Amino acid sequence: MSAFVERLSSLVGRLPYPSRAVQRTIAIAAIITQGGIGVTGSIVRVTGSGLGCPTWPQCFPGSMFPVEHAEYAMFNQWIEFGNRLLTGIVGIVAALCVIVAWRIKLDHPGRRRLVALAWTMPGGVVAQAIIGGLTVVTGLLWWTVAIHFLVSAVLVWLATQLLYALDEGDDEPRPVLPARHRPLLQALVVSLAALLAAGTTVTGAGPHGGDPETPRFDAPIETLSFIHGGLLVVFLAILAALGVAARRHRAQTPPPPALRRRYAMVWVVALAQGVLGSVQYQLGVPEELVSFHVLGSAAVIVAVSALWCAARDRGTAVSHHPAPAGAVEPADPADTPSDTPAPGPAAGTTSH
């Protein structure tokens, strides 16, 4: 196995060093594709195409592609098949993330965290393929669809972390916010996770199950929507408290401009998503707004993930350019024995 890895490393080392533009383009493509697969999945649901291809991984027994069938409309078959094809594009982008991170690490051995983040992309594709198969086999049970979406949400978060990791170092994270304010940021992330999970229960009880015969979550949708809306209020309250705390501390240590910009962006996308959700509910959950709401959830995840990155400093970025010719950068302390113990993380610091 080690010989195989060395061979792959040798092949990757022959590739040109990726420019900063290439690095960012591929990372942004990862965010778009990971979020996009959730949007196309919602299109599958609202068009009732979830079982357009009733088997997995084939569309029909003996055929990978849609075929004429009395029980399944060709339109629904191609909607579901198109969603499956997009998984291939997501996989290609995920593989490019690993290649770029690996090539960077060959010049900058300390970039182990960057490589670890990159590997979550193809790992997520494999996980989603397995979950997608389970969803089809179980006849689109609502909780399998919910898991499918929540895994996509985690991958959108990680893809955003990968994007910002390209523009920072690998030092132990030094929090920008005072220690007493950091729990608010952590609570914001927890409330976002709860908000997304609650949203899947509303979807599970709603009218768009992906197939007319799919059993729905047996719970009052009005109650579930009230809980979902209440969690949005909690999210916004924590966000407001974080802003007040940062403003009171501004006189002593002004927050970095990037932190202020990303904080404002969370407000913009969260309020827009809240308004969209309210309109969607009042109009009886029209099909078109469902996919926009899923797209909005991805935007909120990206905004909060970016805010998380701006709330700590990991040192100067080293990945923008290749190492000088003939220079050998020191390896990560975890890879190289030393007589002097490496310093431990500062008290109260957080990392991914």
XYZ file of C-alpha atoms in Angstrom:
352
model
C 0.000 0.000 0.000
C 2.793 2.410 0.839
C 4.410 1.763 -2.564
C 1.090 2.588 -4.233
C 0.763 5.828 -2.254
C 4.349 6.775 -3.112
C 3.621 6.146 -6.775
C 0.529 8.350 -6.639
C 2.477 11.025 -4.795
C 5.124 10.920 -7.517
C 2.472 11.392 -10.194
C 0.855 14.277 -8.316
C 4.287 15.868 -7.860
C 4.704 16.090 -11.627
C 1.656 18.316 -11.936
C 2.131 22.102 -12.099
C 1.695 23.860 -8.791
C -1.895 25.173 -8.664
C -2.181 28.950 -8.718
C -4.254 30.725 -6.123
C -6.999 31.226 -8.728
C -7.076 27.492 -9.488
C -7.146 26.632 -5.789
C -10.091 28.938 -5.111
C -11.972 27.919 -8.255
C -11.916 24.238 -7.334
C -12.856 24.914 -3.702
C -15.756 27.138 -4.780
C -16.810 24.436 -7.255
C -16.902 22.012 -4.312
C -19.257 24.325 -2.405
C -21.496 24.755 -5.454
C -21.677 21.059 -6.310
C -22.200 19.925 -2.712
C -24.988 22.473 -2.298
C -26.317 21.858 -5.802
C -26.890 18.166 -5.216
C -29.257 19.130 -2.407
C -31.154 21.518 -4.702
C -31.510 18.937 -7.470
C -32.607 16.439 -4.841
C -35.415 18.810 -3.889
C -36.434 19.011 -7.550
C -36.665 15.222 -7.547
C -38.966 15.428 -4.522
C -41.322 18.148 -5.700
C -41.772 16.549 -9.136
C -42.538 13.149 -7.596
C -39.547 11.618 -9.376
C -37.905 9.922 -6.403
C -38.677 6.461 -7.735
C -38.363 7.371 -11.419
C -35.412 5.002 -11.327
C -36.721 2.335 -8.953
C -33.440 0.420 -8.494
C -29.894 1.288 -7.433
C -27.276 1.700 -8.850
C -29.061 0.793 -12.094
C -32.068 2.832 -13.168
C -33.955 -0.359 -14.041
C -32.862 -3.981 -13.713
C -30.449 -4.552 -16.582
C -30.182 -0.878 -17.582
C -28.249 2.051 -16.139
C -30.387 4.438 -18.194
C -34.101 5.303 -18.289
C -36.219 3.010 -20.459
C -39.822 3.010 -21.633
C -41.964 1.657 -18.823
C -45.720 1.629 -18.294
C -45.484 2.501 -14.573
C -42.827 5.214 -14.688
C -43.116 8.365 -16.802
C -40.028 9.146 -18.869
C -39.981 12.707 -17.478
C -39.695 11.419 -13.900
C -37.073 8.879 -14.910
C -34.818 11.542 -16.409
C -35.264 13.883 -13.429
C -34.065 11.166 -11.059
C -31.387 9.949 -13.467
C -30.093 13.513 -13.904
C -29.713 13.851 -10.151
C -27.676 10.654 -10.123
C -25.493 11.933 -12.977
C -24.735 15.082 -10.992
C -23.196 12.831 -8.351
C -20.516 12.027 -10.922
C -19.711 15.721 -11.333
C -19.567 16.119 -7.560
C -17.140 13.177 -7.469
C -14.878 14.725 -10.113
C -14.711 18.033 -8.237
C -14.065 16.154 -4.982
C -11.166 14.284 -6.598
C -9.717 17.587 -7.865
C -9.867 18.959 -4.308
C -7.698 16.072 -3.105
C -5.242 16.437 -5.991
C -4.830 20.190 -5.397
C -4.381 19.759 -1.635
C -1.937 16.879 -2.148
C 0.108 18.909 -4.646
C 0.243 21.818 -2.190
C 1.384 19.542 0.628
C 4.290 18.233 -1.449
C 5.715 21.778 -1.432
C 4.397 22.684 2.013
C 4.525 19.555 4.218
C 2.868 21.334 7.130
C -0.465 21.514 5.263
C -1.842 18.262 6.681
C -5.096 19.879 7.805
C -5.743 21.111 4.256
C -5.358 17.579 2.906
C -7.645 16.189 5.615
C -10.357 18.699 4.679
C -9.948 17.852 0.992
C -10.403 14.125 1.671
C -13.804 14.780 3.264
C -15.116 15.673 -0.198
C -14.717 12.230 -1.878
C -15.511 10.592 1.452
C -18.806 12.461 1.455
C -19.554 11.408 -2.117
C -19.159 7.748 -1.144
C -21.338 8.240 1.935
C -24.019 9.994 -0.108
C -24.007 7.226 -2.718
C -24.645 4.655 0.017
C -27.350 6.783 1.640
C -28.929 7.428 -1.781
C -29.102 3.697 -2.409
C -30.687 3.183 1.006
C -33.233 5.907 0.227
C -34.316 4.195 -2.995
C -34.367 0.697 -1.490
C -36.555 1.838 1.435
C -39.012 3.558 -0.880
C -38.051 7.135 0.046
C -38.799 6.865 3.756
C -38.775 10.431 5.065
C -35.966 9.895 7.578
C -33.621 8.516 4.899
C -34.276 11.622 2.801
C -33.593 13.739 5.891
C -30.240 12.032 6.461
C -29.408 12.557 2.777
C -29.971 16.297 3.160
C -28.175 16.666 6.493
C -25.050 14.944 5.143
C -25.103 17.422 2.242
C -25.317 20.233 4.803
C -22.204 18.942 6.595
C -20.348 18.671 3.275
C -21.265 22.257 2.335
C -19.849 23.357 5.713
C -16.626 21.399 5.157
C -16.242 22.651 1.576
C -16.452 26.209 2.908
C -13.833 25.385 5.531
C -11.619 24.043 2.727
C -11.985 27.263 0.732
C -10.881 29.437 3.653
C -8.143 27.006 4.702
C -6.397 27.808 1.417
C -5.959 31.416 2.591
C -4.629 30.673 6.070
C -1.825 28.792 7.784
C -1.852 25.759 10.046
C -0.936 27.368 13.355
C -3.016 26.530 16.395
C -6.165 28.674 16.021
C -5.919 31.946 17.909
C -9.456 33.150 18.657
C -10.255 36.694 17.546
C -13.243 36.951 19.889
C -12.724 37.221 23.655
C -13.062 33.954 25.565
C -16.379 34.972 27.143
C -17.920 35.574 23.699
C -16.815 32.361 21.960
C -19.602 30.224 23.485
C -22.067 32.436 21.593
C -20.466 31.487 18.274
C -20.526 27.825 19.247
C -24.178 28.135 20.272
C -24.910 29.744 16.894
C -23.554 26.678 15.092
C -25.512 24.316 17.360
C -28.722 26.279 16.778
C -28.111 26.127 13.017
C -27.770 22.340 13.211
C -31.030 22.121 15.195
C -32.755 24.452 12.716
C -31.731 22.285 9.760
C -32.758 19.078 11.510
C -36.152 20.545 12.377
C -36.581 21.619 8.781
C -36.232 18.009 7.622
C -39.142 16.981 9.870
C -41.331 19.657 8.283
C -40.360 18.328 4.873
C -40.997 14.782 6.038
C -44.562 15.664 7.035
C -45.174 17.916 4.036
C -46.743 17.147 0.668
C -43.559 16.618 -1.341
C -42.291 13.117 -0.600
C -40.709 12.321 -3.960
C -43.411 9.796 -4.864
C -47.204 9.847 -4.357
C -47.115 6.519 -2.515
C -44.344 7.473 -0.091
C -45.410 7.346 3.598
C -45.066 10.736 5.282
C -43.932 11.613 8.794
C -47.074 11.219 10.906
C -47.003 14.492 12.866
C -48.944 17.766 12.629
C -47.124 19.927 10.105
C -48.384 23.065 11.846
C -46.625 22.024 15.072
C -43.437 21.082 13.252
C -43.446 24.405 11.379
C -43.913 26.277 14.665
C -40.898 24.477 16.163
C -38.853 25.164 13.033
C -39.785 28.851 13.142
C -39.034 29.023 16.863
C -35.558 27.658 16.272
C -35.008 30.365 13.653
C -35.884 32.966 16.305
C -33.366 31.315 18.662
C -30.727 31.402 15.915
C -31.334 35.099 15.234
C -31.351 35.912 18.970
C -27.944 34.273 19.427
C -26.666 36.081 16.332
C -27.873 39.397 17.781
C -26.275 38.637 21.164
C -22.984 37.877 19.394
C -23.149 41.225 17.616
C -23.893 43.133 20.839
C -21.028 41.405 22.629
C -18.609 42.208 19.809
C -19.755 45.853 19.736
C -19.154 46.284 23.473
C -15.669 44.875 23.051
C -14.919 47.045 19.993
C -13.576 49.947 22.036
C -10.791 47.730 23.384
C -10.076 45.521 20.374
C -11.883 46.316 17.104
C -12.942 43.118 15.276
C -11.219 42.437 11.942
C -13.060 43.739 8.844
C -13.510 40.179 7.560
C -15.357 39.226 10.748
C -17.682 42.232 10.467
C -18.430 41.527 6.788
C -19.186 37.866 7.364
C -21.329 38.650 10.394
C -23.402 41.030 8.269
C -23.711 38.403 5.547
C -25.144 35.882 8.019
C -27.857 38.390 8.878
C -28.687 38.998 5.208
C -29.015 35.346 4.187
C -30.715 34.240 7.428
C -33.401 36.947 7.221
C -33.947 36.253 3.514
C -34.311 32.559 4.264
C -36.750 33.281 7.090
C -38.922 35.470 4.859
C -38.840 32.837 2.111
C -39.860 30.112 4.557
C -42.771 32.179 5.867
C -44.008 32.939 2.353
C -43.614 29.292 1.417
C -45.746 28.185 4.361
C -48.464 30.813 3.781
C -48.774 29.840 0.106
C -49.192 26.155 0.901
C -45.618 25.050 0.067
C -45.599 25.590 -3.724
C -43.122 23.385 -5.554
C -40.994 26.221 -6.918
C -40.279 27.706 -3.509
C -39.164 24.380 -2.022
C -36.013 24.283 -4.134
C -35.291 27.964 -3.440
C -35.615 27.235 0.276
C -33.097 24.378 0.000
C -30.757 26.713 -1.890
C -31.215 29.292 0.865
C -30.295 26.766 3.536
C -27.022 26.104 1.724
C -26.348 29.859 1.633
C -26.907 30.116 5.394
C -24.517 27.209 6.012
C -21.827 28.839 3.869
C -22.266 32.185 5.638
C -22.047 30.722 9.156
C -19.074 28.533 8.197
C -17.286 31.606 6.813
C -18.041 33.511 10.034
C -16.578 30.611 12.030
C -13.365 30.838 9.985
C -13.131 34.605 10.479
C -13.399 34.220 14.253
C -9.906 32.719 14.563
C -6.457 33.324 13.142
C -4.331 30.400 11.951
C -1.357 32.418 10.785
C -0.057 33.527 7.402
C -1.111 31.613 4.296
C 1.681 29.624 2.662
C -0.210 27.775 -0.060
C -0.533 30.562 -2.616
C 2.886 29.923 -4.137
C 5.204 26.906 -4.490
C 8.196 26.567 -2.201
C 11.338 28.293 -3.573
C 13.434 26.061 -5.798
C 15.769 23.929 -3.697
C 14.112 24.968 -0.439
C 12.818 22.298 1.898
C 10.156 23.470 4.297
C 10.093 21.920 7.763
C 7.602 19.108 8.094
C 4.726 19.235 10.504
C 5.922 18.731 14.110
C 3.698 15.658 14.323
C 5.724 14.058 11.522
C 9.202 14.940 12.776
C 10.666 13.879 16.130
C 12.190 16.667 18.166
C 14.052 16.996 21.443
C 11.876 19.986 22.272
C 8.209 19.274 22.942
C 5.842 21.044 20.578
C 3.742 23.676 22.338
C 0.230 22.591 23.198
C -2.909 24.466 22.132
C -3.634 27.679 23.910
C -6.289 27.487 26.587
C -9.766 28.049 25.264
C -8.872 27.649 21.566
C -11.140 25.756 19.234
C -10.556 23.977 15.958
C -12.513 22.036 13.405
